[in-house]
Amino acid sequence: MDKIRRNERMSVMMKMLSGAPNRIFTLNSFCELFGSAKSTMSEDVDLLRVVCESFDLGRVETVTGAAGGVRYCPAVSRKKARETIRGLCDRLSGTERVLPGGFLYYSDILSTPDIVNRMGEIIASEYAECAPDFVLTMETKGIPVAFATANALGIPLVIARHSSKVYEGSAVNINYVSGSGSIETMSLSRRAVKENQRALIVDDFLKGGGTAKGMVELMREFNVTVAGMAFVMATVTPEKKRISGEKSLMTLSVTEGEPAEAIVRPADWLMSDLQNRG
């Protein structure tokens, strides 16, 4: 095999690291792959770190210790997060997407991979320091964003269902009050999570918070700590939700009248540092 040039090594390394976020690759594995010395690989890693920082492409981190190595964290800066969310707000605002009951049609957004991946990276950037062991969501519309978040964090995705499935074995079932006020069932396999783990709840929509509270109560049954709760969109009303401490990427209010108009804005926490400067 011909000698591999530095630009070729770095291209392959970046592809491998970004394709498996938060997974640790040992320097020895890269040395064996490229036939290079460890000192050479360390220099390449340092260059990748500088490039990622300079162009706001996330972080390349070196992990020390016996199980150490290199990993890529797809961190999104507040500036880039605001740009992404503002663009989505512009697309979602107006009269065309308003549905009866004060809801908004945005299934097309939740089915667009590049948008979903970026939202997942924004949520992951906000909750990475909470060190969750898995991402929890409720079937079905929240699955794409929850999966993208889990992928960015390098942790598993766990899906709660409306009813238990035979192929998932024994399950824990709870009843909860949905946003509409009806009593519904939430189910999760006993093998899906372990005691004393930490969960990050991610879902697509938050109105009254009934489903989210149900997921919190479900985690309590498993003796699992809820490290955080994140949603793609939350309604402005009702102002008092059944949960607290959550973060949404966008807020939604719908004006009365004919036709009704959706006003979608970035969440306050995304804009907080700008407000503080003002």
mmCIF file of C-alpha atoms in Angstrom, residues 34-260:
data_model
loop_
_atom_site.group_PDB
_atom_site.id
_atom_site.type_symbol
_atom_site.label_atom_id
_atom_site.label_comp_id
_atom_site.label_asym_id
_atom_site.label_seq_id
_atom_site.Cartn_x
_atom_site.Cartn_y
_atom_site.Cartn_z
ATOM 1 C CA PHE A 34 -2.759 4.126 8.484
ATOM 2 C CA GLY A 35 0.559 2.481 9.399
ATOM 3 C CA SER A 36 1.674 5.650 11.174
ATOM 4 C CA ALA A 37 3.444 6.380 14.446
ATOM 5 C CA LYS A 38 1.473 7.473 17.497
ATOM 6 C CA SER A 39 3.233 10.860 17.534
ATOM 7 C CA THR A 40 2.095 11.448 13.952
ATOM 8 C CA MET A 41 -1.497 10.587 14.798
ATOM 9 C CA SER A 42 -1.400 12.933 17.800
ATOM 10 C CA GLU A 43 -0.356 15.767 15.494
ATOM 11 C CA ASP A 44 -3.221 14.930 13.116
ATOM 12 C CA VAL A 45 -5.707 14.951 15.995
ATOM 13 C CA ASP A 46 -4.448 18.359 17.126
ATOM 14 C CA LEU A 47 -4.962 19.721 13.625
ATOM 15 C CA LEU A 48 -8.490 18.314 13.475
ATOM 16 C CA ARG A 49 -9.255 19.909 16.830
ATOM 17 C CA VAL A 50 -8.119 23.329 15.610
ATOM 18 C CA VAL A 51 -10.070 23.033 12.347
ATOM 19 C CA CYS A 52 -13.303 22.066 14.135
ATOM 20 C CA GLU A 53 -12.951 24.931 16.598
ATOM 21 C CA SER A 54 -12.111 27.464 13.886
ATOM 22 C CA PHE A 55 -15.103 26.588 11.711
ATOM 23 C CA ASP A 56 -17.565 25.829 14.538
ATOM 24 C CA LEU A 57 -17.904 22.189 13.478
ATOM 25 C CA GLY A 58 -18.103 20.667 16.951
ATOM 26 C CA ARG A 59 -15.274 19.440 19.162
ATOM 27 C CA VAL A 60 -12.561 16.829 18.772
ATOM 28 C CA GLU A 61 -11.583 15.746 22.284
ATOM 29 C CA THR A 62 -8.756 13.630 23.644
ATOM 30 C CA VAL A 63 -9.764 11.262 26.444
ATOM 31 C CA THR A 64 -6.978 10.187 28.784
ATOM 32 C CA GLY A 65 -6.661 6.919 30.699
ATOM 33 C CA ALA A 66 -6.484 3.235 29.902
ATOM 34 C CA ALA A 67 -9.687 3.359 27.863
ATOM 35 C CA GLY A 68 -8.841 6.742 26.357
ATOM 36 C CA GLY A 69 -8.495 7.935 22.819
ATOM 37 C CA VAL A 70 -10.206 10.465 20.565
ATOM 38 C CA ARG A 71 -13.875 11.306 20.159
ATOM 39 C CA TYR A 72 -15.979 13.794 18.234
ATOM 40 C CA CYS A 73 -18.741 15.811 19.942
ATOM 41 C CA PRO A 74 -21.151 17.505 17.483
ATOM 42 C CA ALA A 75 -21.572 20.653 19.605
ATOM 43 C CA VAL A 76 -23.626 23.465 18.058
ATOM 44 C CA SER A 77 -22.898 27.038 19.143
ATOM 45 C CA ARG A 78 -25.746 29.270 20.296
ATOM 46 C CA LYS A 79 -25.196 31.460 17.237
ATOM 47 C CA LYS A 80 -25.640 28.565 14.795
ATOM 48 C CA ALA A 81 -28.541 27.185 16.828
ATOM 49 C CA ARG A 82 -30.334 30.532 16.608
ATOM 50 C CA GLU A 83 -29.768 30.720 12.858
ATOM 51 C CA THR A 84 -31.236 27.236 12.383
ATOM 52 C CA ILE A 85 -34.261 27.799 14.609
ATOM 53 C CA ARG A 86 -35.006 31.251 13.217
ATOM 54 C CA GLY A 87 -35.085 29.759 9.731
ATOM 55 C CA LEU A 88 -37.548 27.106 10.887
ATOM 56 C CA CYS A 89 -39.716 29.708 12.616
ATOM 57 C CA ASP A 90 -39.973 31.665 9.376
ATOM 58 C CA ARG A 91 -41.061 28.529 7.527
ATOM 59 C CA LEU A 92 -43.640 27.535 10.123
ATOM 60 C CA SER A 93 -45.227 30.920 10.816
ATOM 61 C CA GLY A 94 -48.281 32.094 8.898
ATOM 62 C CA THR A 95 -51.761 30.804 8.118
ATOM 63 C CA GLU A 96 -51.118 27.798 5.875
ATOM 64 C CA ARG A 97 -50.031 25.308 8.563
ATOM 65 C CA VAL A 98 -52.611 26.011 11.284
ATOM 66 C CA LEU A 99 -54.742 22.997 12.240
ATOM 67 C CA PRO A 100 -57.962 22.859 14.280
ATOM 68 C CA GLY A 101 -57.399 22.958 18.041
ATOM 69 C CA GLY A 102 -54.428 25.308 17.919
ATOM 70 C CA PHE A 103 -52.036 22.715 16.479
ATOM 71 C CA LEU A 104 -49.540 23.171 13.692
ATOM 72 C CA TYR A 105 -48.663 20.936 10.762
ATOM 73 C CA TYR A 106 -44.924 20.311 10.644
ATOM 74 C CA SER A 107 -44.639 16.601 9.930
ATOM 75 C CA ASP A 108 -42.698 17.500 6.794
ATOM 76 C CA ILE A 109 -40.079 19.216 8.979
ATOM 77 C CA LEU A 110 -39.843 16.164 11.242
ATOM 78 C CA SER A 111 -39.306 13.995 8.155
ATOM 79 C CA THR A 112 -36.415 16.001 6.700
ATOM 80 C CA PRO A 113 -33.148 14.344 7.780
ATOM 81 C CA ASP A 114 -30.819 17.351 7.708
ATOM 82 C CA ILE A 115 -33.257 19.495 9.736
ATOM 83 C CA VAL A 116 -33.926 16.712 12.235
ATOM 84 C CA ASN A 117 -30.210 15.985 12.633
ATOM 85 C CA ARG A 118 -29.459 19.640 13.324
ATOM 86 C CA MET A 119 -32.252 19.865 15.916
ATOM 87 C CA GLY A 120 -30.923 16.724 17.566
ATOM 88 C CA GLU A 121 -27.427 18.228 17.699
ATOM 89 C CA ILE A 122 -28.775 21.435 19.260
ATOM 90 C CA ILE A 123 -30.579 19.485 21.981
ATOM 91 C CA ALA A 124 -27.562 17.230 22.518
ATOM 92 C CA SER A 125 -25.290 20.281 22.868
ATOM 93 C CA GLU A 126 -27.550 21.680 25.577
ATOM 94 C CA TYR A 127 -27.774 18.472 27.612
ATOM 95 C CA ALA A 128 -24.394 16.807 27.041
ATOM 96 C CA GLU A 129 -23.121 17.920 30.453
ATOM 97 C CA CYS A 130 -26.103 16.218 32.123
ATOM 98 C CA ALA A 131 -24.560 12.891 31.042
ATOM 99 C CA PRO A 132 -27.779 10.990 30.216
ATOM 100 C CA ASP A 133 -27.551 7.234 29.694
ATOM 101 C CA PHE A 134 -30.363 7.123 27.141
ATOM 102 C CA VAL A 135 -32.961 9.245 25.360
ATOM 103 C CA LEU A 136 -36.636 8.509 26.057
ATOM 104 C CA THR A 137 -39.498 9.439 23.756
ATOM 105 C CA MET A 138 -43.138 8.513 23.224
ATOM 106 C CA GLU A 139 -44.232 6.968 19.954
ATOM 107 C CA THR A 140 -44.473 8.156 17.234
ATOM 108 C CA LYS A 141 -43.853 11.698 15.952
ATOM 109 C CA GLY A 142 -41.060 12.419 18.415
ATOM 110 C CA ILE A 143 -38.972 9.435 17.318
ATOM 111 C CA PRO A 144 -36.946 11.170 14.528
ATOM 112 C CA VAL A 145 -35.722 14.040 16.736
ATOM 113 C CA ALA A 146 -35.175 11.733 19.714
ATOM 114 C CA PHE A 147 -33.123 9.384 17.522
ATOM 115 C CA ALA A 148 -31.043 12.291 16.179
ATOM 116 C CA THR A 149 -30.401 13.475 19.742
ATOM 117 C CA ALA A 150 -29.413 9.991 20.887
ATOM 118 C CA ASN A 151 -27.088 9.638 17.912
ATOM 119 C CA ALA A 152 -25.406 12.978 18.642
ATOM 120 C CA LEU A 153 -24.908 11.964 22.269
ATOM 121 C CA GLY A 154 -23.784 8.452 21.368
ATOM 122 C CA ILE A 155 -26.383 6.810 23.623
ATOM 123 C CA PRO A 156 -29.365 4.465 23.038
ATOM 124 C CA LEU A 157 -32.906 5.529 22.188
ATOM 125 C CA VAL A 158 -35.747 4.098 24.293
ATOM 126 C CA ILE A 159 -39.336 4.348 23.024
ATOM 127 C CA ALA A 160 -42.374 4.225 25.316
ATOM 128 C CA ARG A 161 -45.494 2.828 23.657
ATOM 129 C CA HIS A 162 -49.241 3.102 24.078
ATOM 130 C CA SER A 163 -49.470 -0.639 24.613
ATOM 131 C CA SER A 164 -46.992 -3.424 25.348
ATOM 132 C CA LYS A 165 -45.756 -5.657 22.543
ATOM 133 C CA VAL A 166 -45.305 -9.408 22.842
ATOM 134 C CA TYR A 167 -41.824 -9.279 21.319
ATOM 135 C CA GLU A 168 -40.613 -6.890 24.045
ATOM 136 C CA GLY A 169 -41.269 -9.248 26.958
ATOM 137 C CA SER A 170 -42.757 -8.181 30.261
ATOM 138 C CA ALA A 171 -43.479 -4.483 30.583
ATOM 139 C CA VAL A 172 -44.375 -1.764 33.064
ATOM 140 C CA ASN A 173 -47.687 -0.078 32.257
ATOM 141 C CA ILE A 174 -48.947 3.169 33.765
ATOM 142 C CA ASN A 175 -52.010 5.337 33.208
ATOM 143 C CA TYR A 176 -51.592 9.059 32.656
ATOM 144 C CA VAL A 177 -53.748 12.075 31.842
ATOM 145 C CA SER A 178 -53.133 13.253 28.284
ATOM 146 C CA GLY A 179 -53.199 16.855 27.131
ATOM 147 C CA SER A 180 -56.839 16.460 26.105
ATOM 148 C CA GLY A 181 -57.754 15.259 29.602
ATOM 149 C CA SER A 182 -58.372 11.624 28.683
ATOM 150 C CA ILE A 183 -56.801 8.685 30.505
ATOM 151 C CA GLU A 184 -54.271 6.839 28.374
ATOM 152 C CA THR A 185 -51.751 4.047 28.863
ATOM 153 C CA MET A 186 -47.973 4.177 28.558
ATOM 154 C CA SER A 187 -45.874 1.018 28.395
ATOM 155 C CA LEU A 188 -42.153 0.228 28.513
ATOM 156 C CA SER A 189 -40.320 -3.087 28.486
ATOM 157 C CA ARG A 190 -38.643 -3.979 31.774
ATOM 158 C CA ARG A 191 -35.448 -4.769 29.850
ATOM 159 C CA ALA A 192 -35.277 -1.362 28.157
ATOM 160 C CA VAL A 193 -33.587 0.515 31.020
ATOM 161 C CA LYS A 194 -31.766 -0.192 34.267
ATOM 162 C CA GLU A 195 -32.144 1.230 37.749
ATOM 163 C CA ASN A 196 -30.185 4.378 38.647
ATOM 164 C CA GLN A 197 -29.677 5.394 35.023
ATOM 165 C CA ARG A 198 -30.263 8.920 33.754
ATOM 166 C CA ALA A 199 -32.835 9.703 31.062
ATOM 167 C CA LEU A 200 -33.175 12.636 28.686
ATOM 168 C CA ILE A 201 -36.799 12.998 27.576
ATOM 169 C CA VAL A 202 -37.178 14.288 23.999
ATOM 170 C CA ASP A 203 -40.475 14.748 22.182
ATOM 171 C CA ASP A 204 -41.916 16.749 19.320
ATOM 172 C CA PHE A 205 -44.711 18.792 20.942
ATOM 173 C CA LEU A 206 -45.577 20.153 24.368
ATOM 174 C CA LYS A 207 -48.973 21.654 25.127
ATOM 175 C CA GLY A 208 -50.283 20.873 28.595
ATOM 176 C CA GLY A 209 -47.484 18.470 29.498
ATOM 177 C CA GLY A 210 -49.631 15.421 30.203
ATOM 178 C CA THR A 211 -47.617 12.985 28.092
ATOM 179 C CA ALA A 212 -44.321 14.411 29.361
ATOM 180 C CA LYS A 213 -45.454 14.023 32.960
ATOM 181 C CA GLY A 214 -46.439 10.453 32.142
ATOM 182 C CA MET A 215 -42.900 9.742 30.940
ATOM 183 C CA VAL A 216 -41.492 11.249 34.140
ATOM 184 C CA GLU A 217 -43.763 9.006 36.208
ATOM 185 C CA LEU A 218 -42.785 6.013 34.068
ATOM 186 C CA MET A 219 -39.100 6.667 34.807
ATOM 187 C CA ARG A 220 -39.932 6.858 38.510
ATOM 188 C CA GLU A 221 -41.279 3.299 38.264
ATOM 189 C CA PHE A 222 -37.866 2.212 36.973
ATOM 190 C CA ASN A 223 -35.967 4.255 39.583
ATOM 191 C CA VAL A 224 -34.421 6.303 36.778
ATOM 192 C CA THR A 225 -33.466 9.975 37.142
ATOM 193 C CA VAL A 226 -34.774 12.409 34.527
ATOM 194 C CA ALA A 227 -31.732 14.494 33.599
ATOM 195 C CA GLY A 228 -33.669 16.870 31.345
ATOM 196 C CA MET A 229 -36.640 17.349 29.043
ATOM 197 C CA ALA A 230 -36.501 18.861 25.549
ATOM 198 C CA PHE A 231 -39.175 19.468 22.924
ATOM 199 C CA VAL A 232 -39.190 20.699 19.368
ATOM 200 C CA MET A 233 -42.131 23.023 19.999
ATOM 201 C CA ALA A 234 -44.190 24.198 22.975
ATOM 202 C CA THR A 235 -47.409 26.192 22.973
ATOM 203 C CA VAL A 236 -47.492 29.526 24.765
ATOM 204 C CA THR A 237 -50.824 28.562 26.353
ATOM 205 C CA PRO A 238 -51.481 27.097 28.788
ATOM 206 C CA GLU A 239 -48.632 28.965 30.456
ATOM 207 C CA LYS A 240 -48.564 26.557 33.405
ATOM 208 C CA LYS A 241 -47.556 23.075 32.271
ATOM 209 C CA ARG A 242 -47.770 19.832 34.223
ATOM 210 C CA ILE A 243 -43.985 19.652 34.192
ATOM 211 C CA SER A 244 -41.213 22.149 34.918
ATOM 212 C CA GLY A 245 -37.606 22.676 33.857
ATOM 213 C CA GLU A 246 -38.199 21.696 30.248
ATOM 214 C CA LYS A 247 -36.702 23.406 27.192
ATOM 215 C CA SER A 248 -38.253 23.709 23.749
ATOM 216 C CA LEU A 249 -36.596 24.873 20.558
ATOM 217 C CA MET A 250 -39.597 26.950 19.473
ATOM 218 C CA THR A 251 -42.767 28.416 20.956
ATOM 219 C CA LEU A 252 -46.146 28.520 19.227
ATOM 220 C CA SER A 253 -49.095 30.848 19.603
ATOM 221 C CA VAL A 254 -52.125 30.933 17.304
ATOM 222 C CA THR A 255 -54.124 34.107 16.802
ATOM 223 C CA GLU A 256 -57.905 34.058 16.765
ATOM 224 C CA GLY A 257 -59.702 35.112 13.657
ATOM 225 C CA GLU A 258 -60.240 33.969 10.105
ATOM 226 C CA PRO A 259 -57.865 32.730 9.035
ATOM 227 C CA ALA A 260 -55.978 31.860 12.203
#
